[in-house]
Amino acid sequence: MESTHRKNEIVIARWQGDGGAPDNLGKLYQYGRRVEGDGSWTIYHVFTGVPAHIDSWTMTGLDQQLASDVLHILNRPLQI
């Protein structure tokens, strides 16, 4: 499990380095987080309710700290 999370952290870091969430309109808060019945966290698109994706990684089964970090990355404004 630890190696999977490390791999996912690398994917997030690479994705963040490429500019993060595309948001041409400069709108914030496209994503939210929720705690699931098993205590894990999910990052989801607030308008559709669908779990977010970074590459092939679906943002489900996260711990609280990782969910917070991912949410911050996904909702940050696009820097030009």
C-alpha positions as semicolon CSV with decimal commas, in nm:
position;residue;x (nm);y (nm);z (nm)
1;M;0,000;0,000;0,000
2;E;0,282;0,241;0,089
3;S;0,446;0,205;-0,254
4;T;0,112;0,275;-0,425
5;H;0,073;0,599;-0,230
6;R;0,434;0,696;-0,307
7;K;0,373;0,633;-0,678
8;N;0,059;0,846;-0,660
9;E;0,249;1,126;-0,482
10;I;0,500;1,125;-0,768
11;V;0,217;1,144;-1,024
12;I;0,063;1,440;-0,836
13;A;0,398;1,618;-0,812
14;R;0,461;1,571;-1,185
15;W;0,107;1,682;-1,270
16;Q;0,138;1,983;-1,041
17;G;0,467;2,073;-1,210
18;D;0,287;2,071;-1,545
19;G;0,049;2,343;-1,424
20;G;-0,214;2,156;-1,223
21;A;-0,583;2,168;-1,298
22;P;-0,668;2,334;-1,626
23;D;-0,904;2,621;-1,555
24;N;-0,912;2,869;-1,839
25;L;-1,183;3,078;-1,674
26;G;-0,995;3,121;-1,347
27;K;-1,281;2,971;-1,146
28;L;-1,194;2,807;-0,818
29;Y;-1,338;2,522;-0,621
30;Q;-1,427;2,281;-0,898
31;Y;-1,351;1,994;-0,658
32;G;-1,457;1,896;-0,310
33;R;-1,370;1,617;-0,070
34;R;-1,587;1,382;0,126
35;V;-1,526;1,114;0,384
36;E;-1,659;0,771;0,291
37;G;-1,821;0,513;0,518
38;D;-1,493;0,323;0,557
39;G;-1,312;0,638;0,678
40;S;-1,127;0,700;0,351
41;W;-1,157;1,024;0,156
42;T;-1,266;1,095;-0,202
43;I;-1,199;1,403;-0,413
44;Y;-1,492;1,467;-0,648
45;H;-1,605;1,719;-0,909
46;V;-1,862;1,933;-0,728
47;F;-2,093;1,972;-1,027
48;T;-2,110;1,605;-1,130
49;G;-2,022;1,419;-0,810
50;V;-1,782;1,201;-1,011
51;P;-1,448;1,116;-0,844
52;A;-1,160;1,320;-0,983
53;H;-0,879;1,163;-1,185
54;I;-0,512;1,245;-1,229
55;D;-0,381;1,040;-1,518
56;S;-0,513;0,690;-1,443
57;W;-0,539;0,745;-1,066
58;T;-0,893;0,788;-0,935
59;M;-0,905;1,009;-0,625
60;T;-1,069;0,753;-0,395
61;G;-0,941;0,566;-0,091
62;L;-0,723;0,857;0,025
63;D;-0,621;0,941;0,379
64;Q;-0,725;1,281;0,513
65;Q;-0,388;1,453;0,464
66;L;-0,346;1,332;0,106
67;A;-0,704;1,434;0,026
68;S;-0,633;1,783;0,162
69;D;-0,315;1,811;-0,043
70;V;-0,483;1,690;-0,363
71;L;-0,782;1,918;-0,311
72;H;-0,549;2,216;-0,274
73;I;-0,372;2,123;-0,598
74;L;-0,692;2,068;-0,795
75;N;-0,855;2,393;-0,679
76;R;-0,559;2,624;-0,711
77;P;-0,582;2,894;-0,977
78;L;-0,403;2,844;-1,305
79;Q;-0,083;3,046;-1,306
80;I;0,010;3,194;-1,640
